PDB file of C-alpha atoms in Angstrom:
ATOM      1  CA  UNK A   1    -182.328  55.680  69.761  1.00 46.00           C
ATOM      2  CA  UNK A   2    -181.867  56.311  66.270  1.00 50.00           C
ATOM      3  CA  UNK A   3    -179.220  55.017  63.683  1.00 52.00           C
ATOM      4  CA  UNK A   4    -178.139  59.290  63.861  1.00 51.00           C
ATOM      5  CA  UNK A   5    -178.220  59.330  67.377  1.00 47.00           C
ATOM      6  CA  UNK A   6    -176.035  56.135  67.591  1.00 45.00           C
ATOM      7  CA  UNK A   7    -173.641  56.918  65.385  1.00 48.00           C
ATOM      8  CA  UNK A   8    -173.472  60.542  66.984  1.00 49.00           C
ATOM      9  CA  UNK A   9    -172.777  58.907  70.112  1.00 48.00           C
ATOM     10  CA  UNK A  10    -170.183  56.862  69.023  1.00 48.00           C
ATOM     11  CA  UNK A  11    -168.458  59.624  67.282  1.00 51.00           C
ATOM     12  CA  UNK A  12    -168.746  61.478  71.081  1.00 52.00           C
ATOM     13  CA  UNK A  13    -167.185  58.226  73.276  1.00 54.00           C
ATOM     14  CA  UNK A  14    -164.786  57.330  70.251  1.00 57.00           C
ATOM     15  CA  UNK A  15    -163.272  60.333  68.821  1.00 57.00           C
ATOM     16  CA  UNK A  16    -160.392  59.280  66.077  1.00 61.00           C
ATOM     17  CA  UNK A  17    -157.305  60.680  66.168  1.00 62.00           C
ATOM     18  CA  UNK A  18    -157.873  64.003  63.956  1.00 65.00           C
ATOM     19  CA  UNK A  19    -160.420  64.857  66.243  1.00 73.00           C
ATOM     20  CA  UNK A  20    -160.103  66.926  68.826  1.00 76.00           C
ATOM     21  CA  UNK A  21    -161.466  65.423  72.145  1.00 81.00           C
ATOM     22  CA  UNK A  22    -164.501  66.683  74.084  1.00 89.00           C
ATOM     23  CA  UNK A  23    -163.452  69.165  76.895  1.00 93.00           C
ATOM     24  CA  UNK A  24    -165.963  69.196  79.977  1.00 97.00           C
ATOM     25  CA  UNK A  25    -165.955  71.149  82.894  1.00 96.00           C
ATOM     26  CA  UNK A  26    -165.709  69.249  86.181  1.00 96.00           C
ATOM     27  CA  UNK A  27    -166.430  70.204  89.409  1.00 95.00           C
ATOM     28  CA  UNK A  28    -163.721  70.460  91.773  1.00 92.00           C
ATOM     29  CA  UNK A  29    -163.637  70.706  95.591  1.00 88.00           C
ATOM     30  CA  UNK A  30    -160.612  72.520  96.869  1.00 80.00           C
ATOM     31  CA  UNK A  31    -158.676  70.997  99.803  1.00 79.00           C
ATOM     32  CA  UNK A  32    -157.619  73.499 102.666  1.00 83.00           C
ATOM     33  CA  UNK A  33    -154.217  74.623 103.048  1.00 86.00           C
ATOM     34  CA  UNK A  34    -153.166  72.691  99.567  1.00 83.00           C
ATOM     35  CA  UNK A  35    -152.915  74.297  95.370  1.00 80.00           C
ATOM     36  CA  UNK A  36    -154.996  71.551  94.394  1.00 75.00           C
ATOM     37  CA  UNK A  37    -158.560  70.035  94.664  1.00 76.00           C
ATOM     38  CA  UNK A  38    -160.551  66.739  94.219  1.00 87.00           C
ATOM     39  CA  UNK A  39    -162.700  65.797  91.232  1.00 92.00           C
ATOM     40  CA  UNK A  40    -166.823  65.877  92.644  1.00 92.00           C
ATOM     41  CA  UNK A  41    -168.706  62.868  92.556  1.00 93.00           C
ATOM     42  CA  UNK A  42    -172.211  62.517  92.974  1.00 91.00           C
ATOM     43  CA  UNK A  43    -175.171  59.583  93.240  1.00 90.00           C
ATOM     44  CA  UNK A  44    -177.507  58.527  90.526  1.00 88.00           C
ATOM     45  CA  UNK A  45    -181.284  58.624  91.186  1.00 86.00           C
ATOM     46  CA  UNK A  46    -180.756  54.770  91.995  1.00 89.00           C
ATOM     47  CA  UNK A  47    -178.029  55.051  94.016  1.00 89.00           C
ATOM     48  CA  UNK A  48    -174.660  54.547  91.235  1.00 92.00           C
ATOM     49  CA  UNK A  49    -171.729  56.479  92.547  1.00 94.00           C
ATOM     50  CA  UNK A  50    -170.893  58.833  89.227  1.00 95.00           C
ATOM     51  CA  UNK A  51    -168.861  61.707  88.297  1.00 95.00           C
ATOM     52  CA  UNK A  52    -170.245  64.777  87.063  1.00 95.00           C
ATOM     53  CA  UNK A  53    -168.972  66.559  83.881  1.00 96.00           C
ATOM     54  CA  UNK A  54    -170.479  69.493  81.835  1.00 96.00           C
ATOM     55  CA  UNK A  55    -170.566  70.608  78.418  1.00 95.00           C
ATOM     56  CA  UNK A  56    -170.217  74.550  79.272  1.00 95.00           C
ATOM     57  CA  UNK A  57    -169.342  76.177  81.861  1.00 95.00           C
ATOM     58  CA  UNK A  58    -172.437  78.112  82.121  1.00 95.00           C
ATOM     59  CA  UNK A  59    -174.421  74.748  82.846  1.00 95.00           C
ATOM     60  CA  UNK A  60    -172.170  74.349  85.648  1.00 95.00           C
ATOM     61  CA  UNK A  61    -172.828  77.167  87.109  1.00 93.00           C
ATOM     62  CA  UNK A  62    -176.727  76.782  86.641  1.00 92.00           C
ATOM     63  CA  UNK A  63    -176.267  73.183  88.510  1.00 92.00           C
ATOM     64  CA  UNK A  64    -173.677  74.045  91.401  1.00 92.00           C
ATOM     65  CA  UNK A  65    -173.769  77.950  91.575  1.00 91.00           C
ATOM     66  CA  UNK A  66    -171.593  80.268  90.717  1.00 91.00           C
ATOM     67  CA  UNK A  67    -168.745  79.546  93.474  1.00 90.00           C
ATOM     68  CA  UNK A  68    -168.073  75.922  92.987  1.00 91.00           C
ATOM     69  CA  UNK A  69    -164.860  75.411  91.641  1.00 89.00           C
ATOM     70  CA  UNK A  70    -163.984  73.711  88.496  1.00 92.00           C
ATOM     71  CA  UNK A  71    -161.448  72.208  86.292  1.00 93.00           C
ATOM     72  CA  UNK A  72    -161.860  71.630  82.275  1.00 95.00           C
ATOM     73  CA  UNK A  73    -160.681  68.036  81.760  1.00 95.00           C
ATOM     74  CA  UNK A  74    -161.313  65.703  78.834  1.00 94.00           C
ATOM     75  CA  UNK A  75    -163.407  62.498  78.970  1.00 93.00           C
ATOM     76  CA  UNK A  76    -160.041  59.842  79.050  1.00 93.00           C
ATOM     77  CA  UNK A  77    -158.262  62.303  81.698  1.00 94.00           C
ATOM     78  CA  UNK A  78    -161.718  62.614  84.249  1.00 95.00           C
ATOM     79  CA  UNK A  79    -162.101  58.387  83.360  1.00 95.00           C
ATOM     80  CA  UNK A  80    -158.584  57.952  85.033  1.00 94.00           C
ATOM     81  CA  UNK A  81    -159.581  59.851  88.030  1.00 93.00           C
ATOM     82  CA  UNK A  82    -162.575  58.332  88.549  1.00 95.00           C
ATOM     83  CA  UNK A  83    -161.549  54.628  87.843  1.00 95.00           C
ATOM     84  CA  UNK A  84    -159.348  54.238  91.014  1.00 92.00           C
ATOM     85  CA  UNK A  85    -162.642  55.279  92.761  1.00 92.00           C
ATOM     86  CA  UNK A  86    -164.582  52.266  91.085  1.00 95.00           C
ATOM     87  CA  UNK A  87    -166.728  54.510  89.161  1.00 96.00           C
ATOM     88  CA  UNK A  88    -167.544  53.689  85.449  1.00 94.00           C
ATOM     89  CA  UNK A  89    -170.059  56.505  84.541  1.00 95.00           C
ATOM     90  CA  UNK A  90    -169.927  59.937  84.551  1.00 95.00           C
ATOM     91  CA  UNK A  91    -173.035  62.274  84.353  1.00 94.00           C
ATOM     92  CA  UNK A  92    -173.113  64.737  81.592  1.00 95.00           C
ATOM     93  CA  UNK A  93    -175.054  68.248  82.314  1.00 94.00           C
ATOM     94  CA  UNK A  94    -177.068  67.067  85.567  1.00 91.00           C
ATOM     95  CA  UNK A  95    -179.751  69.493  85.731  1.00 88.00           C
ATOM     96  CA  UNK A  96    -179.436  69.647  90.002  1.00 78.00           C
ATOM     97  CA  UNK A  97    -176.316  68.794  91.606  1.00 79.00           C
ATOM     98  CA  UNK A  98    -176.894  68.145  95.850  1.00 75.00           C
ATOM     99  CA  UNK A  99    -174.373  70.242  97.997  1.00 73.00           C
ATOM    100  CA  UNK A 100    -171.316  68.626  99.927  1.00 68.00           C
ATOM    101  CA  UNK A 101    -172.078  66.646 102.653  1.00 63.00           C
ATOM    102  CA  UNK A 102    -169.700  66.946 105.955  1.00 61.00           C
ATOM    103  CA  UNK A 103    -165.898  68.033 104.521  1.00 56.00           C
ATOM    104  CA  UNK A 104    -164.602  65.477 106.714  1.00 59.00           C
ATOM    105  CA  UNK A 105    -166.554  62.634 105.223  1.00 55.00           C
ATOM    106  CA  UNK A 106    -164.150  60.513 102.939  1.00 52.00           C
ATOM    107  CA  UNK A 107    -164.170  56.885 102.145  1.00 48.00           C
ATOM    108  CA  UNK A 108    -161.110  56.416  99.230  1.00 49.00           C
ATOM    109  CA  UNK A 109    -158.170  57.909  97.527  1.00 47.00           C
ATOM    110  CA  UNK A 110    -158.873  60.521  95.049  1.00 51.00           C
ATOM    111  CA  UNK A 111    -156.569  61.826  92.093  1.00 52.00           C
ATOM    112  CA  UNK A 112    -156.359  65.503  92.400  1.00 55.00           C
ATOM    113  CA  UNK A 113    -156.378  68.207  89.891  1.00 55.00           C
ATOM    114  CA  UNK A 114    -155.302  71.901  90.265  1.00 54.00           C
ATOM    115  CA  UNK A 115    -158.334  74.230  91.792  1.00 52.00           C
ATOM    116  CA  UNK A 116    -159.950  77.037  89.073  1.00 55.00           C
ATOM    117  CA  UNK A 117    -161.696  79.625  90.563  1.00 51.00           C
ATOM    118  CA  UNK A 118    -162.090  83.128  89.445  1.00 50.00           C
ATOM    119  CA  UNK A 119    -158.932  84.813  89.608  1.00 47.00           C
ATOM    120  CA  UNK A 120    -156.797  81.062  90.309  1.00 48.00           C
ATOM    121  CA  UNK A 121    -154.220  80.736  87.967  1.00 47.00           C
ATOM    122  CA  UNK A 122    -153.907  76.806  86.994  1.00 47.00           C
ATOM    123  CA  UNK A 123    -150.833  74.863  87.790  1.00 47.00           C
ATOM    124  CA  UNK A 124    -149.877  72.479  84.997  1.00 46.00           C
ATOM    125  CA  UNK A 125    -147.823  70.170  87.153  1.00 45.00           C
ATOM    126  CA  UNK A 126    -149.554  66.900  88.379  1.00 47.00           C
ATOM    127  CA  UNK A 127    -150.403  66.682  91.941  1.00 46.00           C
ATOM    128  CA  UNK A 128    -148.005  64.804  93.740  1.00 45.00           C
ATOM    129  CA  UNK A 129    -149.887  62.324  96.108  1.00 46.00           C
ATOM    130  CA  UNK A 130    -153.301  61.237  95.682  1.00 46.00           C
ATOM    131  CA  UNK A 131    -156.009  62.839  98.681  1.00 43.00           C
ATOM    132  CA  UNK A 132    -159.087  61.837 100.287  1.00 46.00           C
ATOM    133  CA  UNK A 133    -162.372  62.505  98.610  1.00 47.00           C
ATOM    134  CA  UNK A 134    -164.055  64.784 100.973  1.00 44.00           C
ATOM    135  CA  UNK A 135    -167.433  65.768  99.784  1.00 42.00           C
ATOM    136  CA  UNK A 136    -169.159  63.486  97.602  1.00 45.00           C
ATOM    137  CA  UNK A 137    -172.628  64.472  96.732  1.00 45.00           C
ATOM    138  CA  UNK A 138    -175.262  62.157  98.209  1.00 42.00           C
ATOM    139  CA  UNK A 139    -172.251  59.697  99.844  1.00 44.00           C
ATOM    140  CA  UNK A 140    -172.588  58.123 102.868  1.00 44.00           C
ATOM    141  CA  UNK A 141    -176.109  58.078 102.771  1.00 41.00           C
ATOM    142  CA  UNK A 142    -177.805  55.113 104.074  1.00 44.00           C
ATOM    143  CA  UNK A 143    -179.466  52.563 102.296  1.00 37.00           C
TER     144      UNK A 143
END
């Protein structure tokens, strides 16, 4: 990596405070019969629970198809989520994300954040109670 790159990077994980922070879109997975949804996680190529984030929306939608739900979220606010989950890296623009597995597979407490779909109007409140994580991709898999 470069001396640019580095410092371009450092500027991206440690924005001051007169900068705006970096707004990614995260998948969601929306929980039946409840206004809100659970943050996606997936596996890394050697096996690393992560969560997945993306730039745009459009690259979203190129990894996960148009119908997956999703949620914009900055980097500190999808950190908190994923942190109770024991997950310290998140995935920026993965190229191929692997569908759901079983939605009754869950193995910890999830934070939740409102569902966005098309037409879904976003509730501002904070969920109330913490949910399973249903679906994450590549979980439960054995090894």
């Amino acid at each position: 990596m470069t001396a640019a790159g580095a410092a371009a990077r450092m500027e991206r994980i440690a924005p001051t405070m007169d900068e705006a922070p970096i707004i990614y879109a995260v998948p969601v997975r929306e929980l039946p019969g409840r206004p809100v949804g659970t943050v996606r996680t997936g596996r890394s190529p050697q096996g690393q629970r992560v969560g997945i984030a993306f730039t745009r929306p459009e690259l979203l939608v190129a990894a996960m198809g148009a119908d997956q739900a999703w949620e914009e979220l900055c980097e500190s606010a999808l950190r908190g989520m994923l942190r109770p989950l024991g997950i310290d890296r998140i995935q920026v623009d993965p190229l191929l994300v692997a569908p759901p597995l079983d939605p009754s597979f869950g193995d910890r407490a999830a934070p939740t954040v409102p569902a966005r779909g098309p037409g879904r109007p976003v509730d501002p409140r904070p969920a109330a109670d913490p949910v399973p994580v249903g679906t994450a991709a590549g979980a439960g898999q054995g090894r």
